[in-house]
Amino acid sequence: MNEKSCSFHNEKELRVGQGERVCAGHSASYDRDNSALSAFRGIPISELKNHRILPALTTEANGWEPGVVSTEVLRAQEEWEAVETIQPETGSWASSEQPGQLISFGEALQHFQTVDLSSFKKRIQPTIRRTGLAALRHYLFGPPKLHQGLREERDLVLTIAQCGLDSQDPMHGRVLQTIYKKLTGSKFDCALHGDHWEDLGFQGANPATDLRGAGFLALLHLLYLVMDSKTLLMAQEIFRLSRHHIQQFPFCLMSVNITRIAIQALREECLSRECNRRQQVIPVVNSFYAATFLHLAHVWRTQQKTISDSGFVLKDLEMLAKKSPRRLLKTLEIYLAGVSKGQASLLGAQKYCGPQAPYSKDLTFTGVCDLQPHSSEGTWLI
């Protein structure tokens, strides 16, 4: 065997020997690490991170020290760690707990029952002030006064009517989103300002500008209408009527006007008898609102009313609603009973425009606040 061959065999033996020692050392080290880590089996990774075990295992095992880390890697690590602390934008009305979730009327009402409304409550006038013969006539022939135990609930309704739309309150945004989804059938959130609100019958891109005289109660009434399974079909029918190719009208703006009528009927004690009978106020006001809206839709459809008739229709509706609230409520009961049995709608079939042809903004809508009251006793609204 020549010298070169001998050298090759010696080097080979040296490498094999070193490999065996390294493998033996690694095996011993592995056995020690395996026994040390056996105590951590079954512990979630998040817990290992919290106890700073993972950094120790990855940076200090076997005396290994990390090399130089580039600035790009450090920046990426900082961005990743910041993901957990990202908060939703202020003013976006997005809910960090349940984004995109529908909200029920009860949940929205509970919100107002738990927040401080003292600054708004100072503005309300629970009843109409009457003087002279008007006061005497009301005392002798008017409706009964609301029971003492129901006045706090009445004041809550009137206080909500003083609250505006708050862009910083996620609950307000969820109410608007729910109304939009239930009326249009959309499953996605929409922008909280935009022309799509005009498609629902608001006058502009910001619904807050149309709540004059009714406040957030107007939105709560719409929410009640679309979230109650008994009145959802009615809401959809009236919405279709509002998009009729001839008889179209701004749906949401009309609803705000009907909420104003409900507020005034409550303040004039027109609903006191029914509230006393049921021993509750909010459900009575809700039903009265729905019944009044139903009657308007029936008159609008059967008498072939158009947007030019809006002011007079609303004024006649206001007088009827205050004079015969029980009659309106009875009509609503009959309608809902018919719907539950699958009977034909009271409104009948209508031809309406699709989403691509919404309510025309060129038409002028007249609400109850735009008409002069008939008498000094007043139909003025808050």
mmCIF file of C-alpha atoms in Angstrom:
data_model
loop_
_atom_site.group_PDB
_atom_site.id
_atom_site.type_symbol
_atom_site.label_atom_id
_atom_site.label_comp_id
_atom_site.label_asym_id
_atom_site.label_seq_id
_atom_site.Cartn_x
_atom_site.Cartn_y
_atom_site.Cartn_z
ATOM 1 C CA MET A 1 0.000 0.000 0.000
ATOM 2 C CA ASN A 2 1.511 3.293 -1.038
ATOM 3 C CA GLU A 3 1.857 6.405 1.081
ATOM 4 C CA LYS A 4 -1.068 8.176 -0.518
ATOM 5 C CA SER A 5 -3.395 5.246 0.113
ATOM 6 C CA CYS A 6 -2.262 5.043 3.744
ATOM 7 C CA SER A 7 -2.979 8.724 4.219
ATOM 8 C CA PHE A 8 -6.477 8.274 2.790
ATOM 9 C CA HIS A 9 -7.302 5.423 5.194
ATOM 10 C CA ASN A 10 -5.975 7.325 8.194
ATOM 11 C CA GLU A 11 -8.098 10.373 7.365
ATOM 12 C CA LYS A 12 -11.160 8.183 6.884
ATOM 13 C CA GLU A 13 -10.670 6.526 10.262
ATOM 14 C CA LEU A 14 -10.204 9.910 11.883
ATOM 15 C CA ARG A 15 -13.466 11.225 10.431
ATOM 16 C CA VAL A 16 -15.377 8.093 11.440
ATOM 17 C CA GLY A 17 -14.011 8.313 14.967
ATOM 18 C CA GLN A 18 -14.936 11.950 15.288
ATOM 19 C CA GLY A 19 -18.416 11.232 13.926
ATOM 20 C CA GLU A 20 -18.943 8.492 16.476
ATOM 21 C CA ARG A 21 -17.890 10.812 19.301
ATOM 22 C CA VAL A 22 -20.169 13.588 18.017
ATOM 23 C CA CYS A 23 -23.095 11.180 17.669
ATOM 24 C CA ALA A 24 -22.451 9.801 21.102
ATOM 25 C CA GLY A 25 -22.290 13.307 22.548
ATOM 26 C CA HIS A 26 -25.462 14.312 20.719
ATOM 27 C CA SER A 27 -27.252 11.194 21.925
ATOM 28 C CA ALA A 28 -26.293 11.897 25.526
ATOM 29 C CA SER A 29 -27.328 15.513 25.154
ATOM 30 C CA TYR A 30 -30.600 14.463 23.549
ATOM 31 C CA ASP A 31 -31.318 12.073 26.434
ATOM 32 C CA ARG A 32 -30.700 14.844 28.949
ATOM 33 C CA ASP A 33 -32.881 17.344 27.027
ATOM 34 C CA ASN A 34 -35.587 14.746 26.510
ATOM 35 C CA SER A 35 -35.791 14.037 30.226
ATOM 36 C CA ALA A 36 -35.797 17.770 31.005
ATOM 37 C CA LEU A 37 -38.586 18.484 28.533
ATOM 38 C CA SER A 38 -40.741 15.555 29.597
ATOM 39 C CA ALA A 39 -42.050 17.706 32.455
ATOM 40 C CA PHE A 40 -43.446 20.197 29.914
ATOM 41 C CA ARG A 41 -45.383 17.679 27.846
ATOM 42 C CA GLY A 42 -49.086 18.547 27.670
ATOM 43 C CA ILE A 43 -48.479 22.238 28.407
ATOM 44 C CA PRO A 44 -49.966 24.473 25.649
ATOM 45 C CA ILE A 45 -47.551 26.412 23.514
ATOM 46 C CA SER A 46 -49.078 29.665 24.722
ATOM 47 C CA GLU A 47 -48.191 28.707 28.290
ATOM 48 C CA LEU A 48 -44.623 27.858 27.292
ATOM 49 C CA LYS A 49 -44.383 31.292 25.722
ATOM 50 C CA ASN A 50 -45.755 32.962 28.840
ATOM 51 C CA HIS A 51 -43.195 31.168 31.039
ATOM 52 C CA ARG A 52 -40.377 32.247 28.671
ATOM 53 C CA ILE A 53 -39.526 28.584 28.071
ATOM 54 C CA LEU A 54 -39.606 28.729 24.268
ATOM 55 C CA PRO A 55 -37.077 31.598 24.059
ATOM 56 C CA ALA A 56 -34.774 29.693 26.387
ATOM 57 C CA LEU A 57 -35.018 26.517 24.317
ATOM 58 C CA THR A 58 -34.472 28.321 21.034
ATOM 59 C CA THR A 59 -31.688 30.724 21.989
ATOM 60 C CA GLU A 60 -29.736 29.110 24.764
ATOM 61 C CA ALA A 61 -29.848 25.353 24.136
ATOM 62 C CA ASN A 62 -26.375 23.720 24.105
ATOM 63 C CA GLY A 63 -24.795 27.113 24.601
ATOM 64 C CA TRP A 64 -25.856 28.329 21.135
ATOM 65 C CA GLU A 65 -26.072 32.092 20.674
ATOM 66 C CA PRO A 66 -28.038 33.713 17.836
ATOM 67 C CA GLY A 67 -26.099 35.384 15.103
ATOM 68 C CA VAL A 68 -26.586 38.885 13.783
ATOM 69 C CA VAL A 69 -30.260 39.534 12.898
ATOM 70 C CA SER A 70 -31.017 41.841 10.008
ATOM 71 C CA THR A 71 -33.084 44.989 10.508
ATOM 72 C CA GLU A 72 -35.752 43.558 8.157
ATOM 73 C CA VAL A 73 -36.250 40.555 10.419
ATOM 74 C CA LEU A 74 -36.472 42.733 13.533
ATOM 75 C CA ARG A 75 -39.011 45.005 11.858
ATOM 76 C CA ALA A 76 -41.117 42.039 10.759
ATOM 77 C CA GLN A 77 -41.012 40.611 14.287
ATOM 78 C CA GLU A 78 -42.170 43.929 15.777
ATOM 79 C CA GLU A 79 -45.042 44.158 13.286
ATOM 80 C CA TRP A 80 -46.139 40.604 14.072
ATOM 81 C CA GLU A 81 -46.085 41.214 17.820
ATOM 82 C CA ALA A 82 -48.163 44.365 17.314
ATOM 83 C CA VAL A 83 -50.980 42.452 15.589
ATOM 84 C CA GLU A 84 -52.572 41.494 18.930
ATOM 85 C CA THR A 85 -52.816 45.119 20.049
ATOM 86 C CA ILE A 86 -54.405 46.616 16.925
ATOM 87 C CA GLN A 87 -57.681 48.338 17.822
ATOM 88 C CA PRO A 88 -60.573 49.224 15.469
ATOM 89 C CA GLU A 89 -60.638 52.744 14.090
ATOM 90 C CA THR A 90 -62.417 55.339 16.175
ATOM 91 C CA GLY A 91 -65.611 56.571 14.622
ATOM 92 C CA SER A 92 -65.973 53.487 12.424
ATOM 93 C CA TRP A 93 -68.881 52.098 14.512
ATOM 94 C CA ALA A 94 -67.226 48.678 14.179
ATOM 95 C CA SER A 95 -67.762 46.293 17.059
ATOM 96 C CA SER A 96 -64.614 44.583 18.265
ATOM 97 C CA GLU A 97 -66.676 41.925 20.035
ATOM 98 C CA GLN A 98 -69.162 40.930 17.338
ATOM 99 C CA PRO A 99 -68.352 42.707 14.072
ATOM 100 C CA GLY A 100 -71.117 42.404 11.536
ATOM 101 C CA GLN A 101 -73.594 40.824 13.959
ATOM 102 C CA LEU A 102 -77.257 41.830 13.854
ATOM 103 C CA ILE A 103 -78.636 43.498 16.948
ATOM 104 C CA SER A 104 -82.068 42.867 18.439
ATOM 105 C CA PHE A 105 -84.464 45.531 19.665
ATOM 106 C CA GLY A 106 -84.102 44.236 23.224
ATOM 107 C CA GLU A 107 -80.318 44.493 23.133
ATOM 108 C CA ALA A 108 -80.429 48.051 21.804
ATOM 109 C CA LEU A 109 -83.026 49.048 24.392
ATOM 110 C CA GLN A 110 -80.938 47.536 27.174
ATOM 111 C CA HIS A 111 -78.052 49.731 26.069
ATOM 112 C CA PHE A 112 -80.142 52.850 26.712
ATOM 113 C CA GLN A 113 -81.344 51.459 30.024
ATOM 114 C CA THR A 114 -77.776 51.139 31.283
ATOM 115 C CA VAL A 115 -76.092 54.332 30.020
ATOM 116 C CA ASP A 116 -76.357 57.741 31.655
ATOM 117 C CA LEU A 117 -79.098 59.740 29.894
ATOM 118 C CA SER A 118 -79.528 62.410 32.559
ATOM 119 C CA SER A 119 -78.458 65.246 30.250
ATOM 120 C CA PHE A 120 -81.091 64.209 27.684
ATOM 121 C CA LYS A 121 -83.802 63.580 30.263
ATOM 122 C CA LYS A 122 -83.699 67.228 31.316
ATOM 123 C CA ARG A 123 -85.008 68.234 27.898
ATOM 124 C CA ILE A 124 -88.198 66.175 27.806
ATOM 125 C CA GLN A 125 -91.726 67.421 28.401
ATOM 126 C CA PRO A 126 -93.657 64.290 29.373
ATOM 127 C CA THR A 127 -97.095 65.807 28.790
ATOM 128 C CA ILE A 128 -98.645 68.635 26.798
ATOM 129 C CA ARG A 129 -99.310 71.790 28.779
ATOM 130 C CA ARG A 130 -102.916 72.924 28.362
ATOM 131 C CA THR A 131 -104.572 76.095 29.622
ATOM 132 C CA GLY A 132 -108.063 77.525 29.762
ATOM 133 C CA LEU A 133 -110.898 75.646 28.084
ATOM 134 C CA ALA A 134 -108.504 73.146 26.542
ATOM 135 C CA ALA A 135 -107.318 72.082 29.987
ATOM 136 C CA LEU A 136 -110.881 71.830 31.295
ATOM 137 C CA ARG A 137 -112.061 69.822 28.269
ATOM 138 C CA HIS A 138 -109.143 67.456 28.592
ATOM 139 C CA TYR A 139 -109.800 66.995 32.298
ATOM 140 C CA LEU A 140 -113.515 66.224 31.767
ATOM 141 C CA PHE A 141 -113.480 64.265 28.526
ATOM 142 C CA GLY A 142 -109.851 63.381 27.873
ATOM 143 C CA PRO A 143 -108.091 60.066 28.343
ATOM 144 C CA PRO A 144 -107.015 58.884 31.799
ATOM 145 C CA LYS A 145 -103.635 59.797 33.187
ATOM 146 C CA LEU A 146 -100.827 57.314 32.968
ATOM 147 C CA HIS A 147 -100.340 55.199 36.077
ATOM 148 C CA GLN A 148 -97.577 56.427 38.347
ATOM 149 C CA GLY A 149 -95.612 53.184 38.024
ATOM 150 C CA LEU A 150 -95.409 53.541 34.216
ATOM 151 C CA ARG A 151 -94.135 57.105 34.073
ATOM 152 C CA GLU A 152 -90.475 56.170 34.333
ATOM 153 C CA GLU A 153 -90.851 53.894 31.290
ATOM 154 C CA ARG A 154 -92.644 56.691 29.418
ATOM 155 C CA ASP A 155 -89.849 59.120 30.282
ATOM 156 C CA LEU A 156 -87.285 56.639 28.935
ATOM 157 C CA VAL A 157 -89.074 56.569 25.573
ATOM 158 C CA LEU A 158 -89.135 60.365 25.411
ATOM 159 C CA THR A 159 -85.496 60.559 26.505
ATOM 160 C CA ILE A 160 -84.347 58.213 23.733
ATOM 161 C CA ALA A 161 -86.190 60.504 21.323
ATOM 162 C CA GLN A 162 -83.829 63.275 22.470
ATOM 163 C CA CYS A 163 -80.685 61.230 21.739
ATOM 164 C CA GLY A 164 -79.007 61.668 18.382
ATOM 165 C CA LEU A 165 -76.957 59.285 16.297
ATOM 166 C CA ASP A 166 -73.490 58.931 17.887
ATOM 167 C CA SER A 167 -70.681 58.095 15.461
ATOM 168 C CA GLN A 168 -68.495 56.936 18.369
ATOM 169 C CA ASP A 169 -70.974 54.351 19.671
ATOM 170 C CA PRO A 170 -70.620 50.883 18.067
ATOM 171 C CA MET A 171 -74.183 50.003 19.096
ATOM 172 C CA HIS A 172 -75.570 52.829 16.970
ATOM 173 C CA GLY A 173 -73.681 51.500 13.975
ATOM 174 C CA ARG A 174 -74.985 47.982 14.531
ATOM 175 C CA VAL A 175 -78.562 49.291 14.585
ATOM 176 C CA LEU A 176 -78.074 51.000 11.226
ATOM 177 C CA GLN A 177 -76.351 47.959 9.721
ATOM 178 C CA THR A 178 -79.144 45.670 10.921
ATOM 179 C CA ILE A 179 -81.841 47.875 9.396
ATOM 180 C CA TYR A 180 -79.953 47.969 6.105
ATOM 181 C CA LYS A 181 -79.397 44.215 5.951
ATOM 182 C CA LYS A 182 -82.955 43.263 6.873
ATOM 183 C CA LEU A 183 -84.515 45.608 4.309
ATOM 184 C CA THR A 184 -82.148 44.864 1.423
ATOM 185 C CA GLY A 185 -81.324 41.227 2.138
ATOM 186 C CA SER A 186 -77.605 41.989 2.086
ATOM 187 C CA LYS A 187 -75.325 39.803 4.199
ATOM 188 C CA PHE A 188 -72.463 42.291 4.194
ATOM 189 C CA ASP A 189 -71.851 45.491 6.126
ATOM 190 C CA CYS A 190 -72.202 48.731 4.233
ATOM 191 C CA ALA A 191 -70.464 52.076 4.538
ATOM 192 C CA LEU A 192 -72.002 54.207 7.255
ATOM 193 C CA HIS A 193 -72.124 57.222 4.934
ATOM 194 C CA GLY A 194 -73.087 56.973 1.296
ATOM 195 C CA ASP A 195 -75.771 57.086 -1.373
ATOM 196 C CA HIS A 196 -77.074 53.637 -0.391
ATOM 197 C CA TRP A 197 -78.913 55.264 2.547
ATOM 198 C CA GLU A 198 -80.877 57.316 0.039
ATOM 199 C CA ASP A 199 -81.993 54.029 -1.512
ATOM 200 C CA LEU A 200 -83.614 53.185 1.837
ATOM 201 C CA GLY A 201 -85.434 56.492 1.927
ATOM 202 C CA PHE A 202 -83.180 58.842 3.857
ATOM 203 C CA GLN A 203 -82.731 62.287 2.339
ATOM 204 C CA GLY A 204 -78.947 62.202 2.217
ATOM 205 C CA ALA A 205 -75.829 60.154 2.666
ATOM 206 C CA ASN A 206 -75.879 60.588 6.463
ATOM 207 C CA PRO A 207 -78.980 59.141 8.236
ATOM 208 C CA ALA A 208 -78.316 61.299 11.308
ATOM 209 C CA THR A 209 -79.570 64.402 9.500
ATOM 210 C CA ASP A 210 -83.128 62.999 9.169
ATOM 211 C CA LEU A 211 -83.840 62.225 12.830
ATOM 212 C CA ARG A 212 -85.091 65.702 13.765
ATOM 213 C CA GLY A 213 -87.959 65.520 16.235
ATOM 214 C CA ALA A 214 -87.653 61.776 16.789
ATOM 215 C CA GLY A 215 -84.002 61.155 17.660
ATOM 216 C CA PHE A 216 -82.706 57.648 18.026
ATOM 217 C CA LEU A 217 -86.230 56.418 18.811
ATOM 218 C CA ALA A 218 -86.896 56.608 15.067
ATOM 219 C CA LEU A 219 -84.118 54.072 14.445
ATOM 220 C CA LEU A 220 -85.288 51.876 17.326
ATOM 221 C CA HIS A 221 -88.745 51.773 15.766
ATOM 222 C CA LEU A 222 -87.292 50.718 12.427
ATOM 223 C CA LEU A 223 -85.206 48.102 14.222
ATOM 224 C CA TYR A 224 -88.310 46.791 15.983
ATOM 225 C CA LEU A 225 -90.149 46.606 12.676
ATOM 226 C CA VAL A 226 -87.472 44.553 10.888
ATOM 227 C CA MET A 227 -86.310 42.358 13.781
ATOM 228 C CA ASP A 228 -89.692 41.230 15.077
ATOM 229 C CA SER A 229 -90.672 38.145 13.094
ATOM 230 C CA LYS A 230 -94.339 39.189 13.227
ATOM 231 C CA THR A 231 -93.764 42.580 11.597
ATOM 232 C CA LEU A 232 -90.820 41.833 9.275
ATOM 233 C CA LEU A 233 -93.088 40.814 6.390
ATOM 234 C CA MET A 234 -95.084 44.010 6.863
ATOM 235 C CA ALA A 235 -91.890 46.087 6.825
ATOM 236 C CA GLN A 236 -90.782 44.430 3.600
ATOM 237 C CA GLU A 237 -94.197 45.013 2.019
ATOM 238 C CA ILE A 238 -94.210 48.695 2.905
ATOM 239 C CA PHE A 239 -90.627 48.994 1.666
ATOM 240 C CA ARG A 240 -91.669 47.504 -1.683
ATOM 241 C CA LEU A 241 -94.592 49.928 -1.855
ATOM 242 C CA SER A 242 -92.180 52.808 -1.223
ATOM 243 C CA ARG A 243 -90.320 51.788 -4.396
ATOM 244 C CA HIS A 244 -93.444 51.685 -6.585
ATOM 245 C CA HIS A 245 -92.824 53.163 -10.036
ATOM 246 C CA ILE A 246 -95.544 55.790 -9.447
ATOM 247 C CA GLN A 247 -96.391 55.762 -5.731
ATOM 248 C CA GLN A 248 -92.841 55.811 -4.457
ATOM 249 C CA PHE A 249 -91.981 57.617 -1.215
ATOM 250 C CA PRO A 250 -88.913 57.818 1.079
ATOM 251 C CA PHE A 251 -89.420 54.811 3.351
ATOM 252 C CA CYS A 252 -87.151 55.754 6.264
ATOM 253 C CA LEU A 253 -88.163 59.399 6.248
ATOM 254 C CA MET A 254 -91.830 58.373 6.324
ATOM 255 C CA SER A 255 -91.030 56.091 9.262
ATOM 256 C CA VAL A 256 -89.413 58.994 11.134
ATOM 257 C CA ASN A 257 -92.613 61.004 10.684
ATOM 258 C CA ILE A 258 -94.682 58.163 12.092
ATOM 259 C CA THR A 259 -92.366 57.961 15.092
ATOM 260 C CA ARG A 260 -93.047 61.678 15.633
ATOM 261 C CA ILE A 261 -96.782 60.948 15.630
ATOM 262 C CA ALA A 262 -96.228 58.185 18.210
ATOM 263 C CA ILE A 263 -94.212 60.547 20.418
ATOM 264 C CA GLN A 264 -96.906 63.176 20.262
ATOM 265 C CA ALA A 265 -99.680 60.668 20.989
ATOM 266 C CA LEU A 266 -97.746 59.517 24.055
ATOM 267 C CA ARG A 267 -97.238 63.069 25.305
ATOM 268 C CA GLU A 268 -100.900 63.938 24.767
ATOM 269 C CA GLU A 269 -101.840 60.832 26.811
ATOM 270 C CA CYS A 270 -103.675 59.269 23.873
ATOM 271 C CA LEU A 271 -101.966 55.960 24.659
ATOM 272 C CA SER A 272 -102.424 56.094 28.436
ATOM 273 C CA ARG A 273 -105.545 53.917 28.512
ATOM 274 C CA GLU A 274 -103.872 51.139 26.530
ATOM 275 C CA CYS A 275 -100.631 51.442 28.524
ATOM 276 C CA ASN A 276 -102.583 51.197 31.786
ATOM 277 C CA ARG A 277 -104.444 48.161 30.485
ATOM 278 C CA ARG A 278 -101.279 46.322 29.470
ATOM 279 C CA GLN A 279 -99.210 47.746 32.339
ATOM 280 C CA GLN A 280 -96.361 48.616 29.971
ATOM 281 C CA VAL A 281 -95.400 51.520 27.749
ATOM 282 C CA ILE A 282 -92.653 50.549 25.297
ATOM 283 C CA PRO A 283 -94.515 47.586 23.715
ATOM 284 C CA VAL A 284 -97.629 49.747 23.349
ATOM 285 C CA VAL A 285 -95.675 52.559 21.664
ATOM 286 C CA ASN A 286 -94.000 50.023 19.351
ATOM 287 C CA SER A 287 -97.330 48.476 18.361
ATOM 288 C CA PHE A 288 -98.890 51.902 17.879
ATOM 289 C CA TYR A 289 -96.012 52.899 15.578
ATOM 290 C CA ALA A 290 -96.382 49.694 13.534
ATOM 291 C CA ALA A 291 -100.167 50.048 13.365
ATOM 292 C CA THR A 292 -99.921 53.655 12.196
ATOM 293 C CA PHE A 293 -97.362 52.747 9.527
ATOM 294 C CA LEU A 294 -99.598 49.904 8.349
ATOM 295 C CA HIS A 295 -102.608 52.213 8.062
ATOM 296 C CA LEU A 296 -100.591 54.760 6.099
ATOM 297 C CA ALA A 297 -99.420 52.061 3.679
ATOM 298 C CA HIS A 298 -102.980 50.799 3.215
ATOM 299 C CA VAL A 299 -104.294 54.312 2.488
ATOM 300 C CA TRP A 300 -101.338 55.058 0.231
ATOM 301 C CA ARG A 301 -101.900 51.911 -1.788
ATOM 302 C CA THR A 302 -105.688 51.799 -2.012
ATOM 303 C CA GLN A 303 -106.222 55.524 -2.570
ATOM 304 C CA GLN A 304 -103.408 55.785 -5.115
ATOM 305 C CA LYS A 305 -101.484 58.423 -3.161
ATOM 306 C CA THR A 306 -98.243 59.872 -4.456
ATOM 307 C CA ILE A 307 -95.409 61.858 -2.956
ATOM 308 C CA SER A 308 -97.273 65.116 -3.577
ATOM 309 C CA ASP A 309 -99.965 63.932 -1.143
ATOM 310 C CA SER A 310 -97.528 63.094 1.666
ATOM 311 C CA GLY A 311 -98.132 66.097 3.896
ATOM 312 C CA PHE A 312 -101.925 65.803 3.837
ATOM 313 C CA VAL A 313 -101.862 62.033 4.307
ATOM 314 C CA LEU A 314 -99.629 62.375 7.357
ATOM 315 C CA LYS A 315 -101.786 65.112 8.846
ATOM 316 C CA ASP A 316 -104.957 63.046 8.501
ATOM 317 C CA LEU A 317 -103.084 60.041 9.873
ATOM 318 C CA GLU A 318 -101.973 62.026 12.919
ATOM 319 C CA MET A 319 -105.536 63.074 13.730
ATOM 320 C CA LEU A 320 -106.864 59.521 13.348
ATOM 321 C CA ALA A 321 -104.030 58.022 15.392
ATOM 322 C CA LYS A 322 -104.661 60.347 18.327
ATOM 323 C CA LYS A 323 -108.439 59.981 18.148
ATOM 324 C CA SER A 324 -108.680 56.190 17.673
ATOM 325 C CA PRO A 325 -105.451 54.479 18.760
ATOM 326 C CA ARG A 326 -107.322 51.354 19.794
ATOM 327 C CA ARG A 327 -108.829 51.071 16.313
ATOM 328 C CA LEU A 328 -105.375 51.168 14.718
ATOM 329 C CA LEU A 329 -104.017 48.579 17.162
ATOM 330 C CA LYS A 330 -106.941 46.266 16.392
ATOM 331 C CA THR A 331 -106.248 46.546 12.663
ATOM 332 C CA LEU A 332 -102.630 45.576 13.284
ATOM 333 C CA GLU A 333 -103.740 42.525 15.275
ATOM 334 C CA ILE A 334 -105.982 41.385 12.416
ATOM 335 C CA TYR A 335 -103.220 41.900 9.867
ATOM 336 C CA LEU A 336 -100.638 39.962 11.887
ATOM 337 C CA ALA A 337 -103.106 37.149 12.495
ATOM 338 C CA GLY A 338 -103.705 36.918 8.759
ATOM 339 C CA VAL A 339 -99.974 36.884 8.009
ATOM 340 C CA SER A 340 -99.409 34.063 10.515
ATOM 341 C CA LYS A 341 -102.037 31.998 8.660
ATOM 342 C CA GLY A 342 -100.387 32.675 5.324
ATOM 343 C CA GLN A 343 -103.256 34.769 4.002
ATOM 344 C CA ALA A 344 -102.872 37.453 1.336
ATOM 345 C CA SER A 345 -101.405 40.787 2.276
ATOM 346 C CA LEU A 346 -103.627 43.751 3.039
ATOM 347 C CA LEU A 347 -101.475 45.814 0.705
ATOM 348 C CA GLY A 348 -101.927 43.588 -2.323
ATOM 349 C CA ALA A 349 -99.394 43.134 -5.101
ATOM 350 C CA GLN A 350 -97.449 46.138 -6.266
ATOM 351 C CA LYS A 351 -95.064 46.914 -9.043
ATOM 352 C CA TYR A 352 -91.915 48.395 -7.599
ATOM 353 C CA CYS A 353 -88.513 49.527 -8.704
ATOM 354 C CA GLY A 354 -85.475 47.399 -8.007
ATOM 355 C CA PRO A 355 -82.286 48.503 -6.243
ATOM 356 C CA GLN A 356 -81.024 50.020 -9.485
ATOM 357 C CA ALA A 357 -83.907 52.542 -9.515
ATOM 358 C CA PRO A 358 -84.476 53.883 -5.999
ATOM 359 C CA TYR A 359 -86.686 56.665 -4.711
ATOM 360 C CA SER A 360 -86.227 59.752 -6.858
ATOM 361 C CA LYS A 361 -84.414 62.567 -5.041
ATOM 362 C CA ASP A 362 -86.031 65.118 -7.360
ATOM 363 C CA LEU A 363 -89.415 64.688 -5.660
ATOM 364 C CA THR A 364 -90.280 66.834 -2.646
ATOM 365 C CA PHE A 365 -91.429 65.082 0.510
ATOM 366 C CA THR A 366 -93.577 66.927 3.056
ATOM 367 C CA GLY A 367 -93.546 65.637 6.625
ATOM 368 C CA VAL A 368 -95.688 66.511 9.614
ATOM 369 C CA CYS A 369 -93.134 69.040 10.811
ATOM 370 C CA ASP A 370 -93.465 70.957 7.551
ATOM 371 C CA LEU A 371 -97.214 71.573 7.913
ATOM 372 C CA GLN A 372 -98.914 74.196 10.026
ATOM 373 C CA PRO A 373 -100.884 72.829 13.007
ATOM 374 C CA HIS A 374 -104.685 73.080 12.924
ATOM 375 C CA SER A 375 -105.069 74.655 16.361
ATOM 376 C CA SER A 376 -103.215 76.350 19.174
ATOM 377 C CA GLU A 377 -103.517 73.227 21.306
ATOM 378 C CA GLY A 378 -100.764 72.114 19.171
ATOM 379 C CA THR A 379 -99.374 69.236 17.295
ATOM 380 C CA TRP A 380 -95.880 70.645 17.671
ATOM 381 C CA LEU A 381 -93.239 67.991 18.048
ATOM 382 C CA ILE A 382 -90.122 67.882 20.135
#
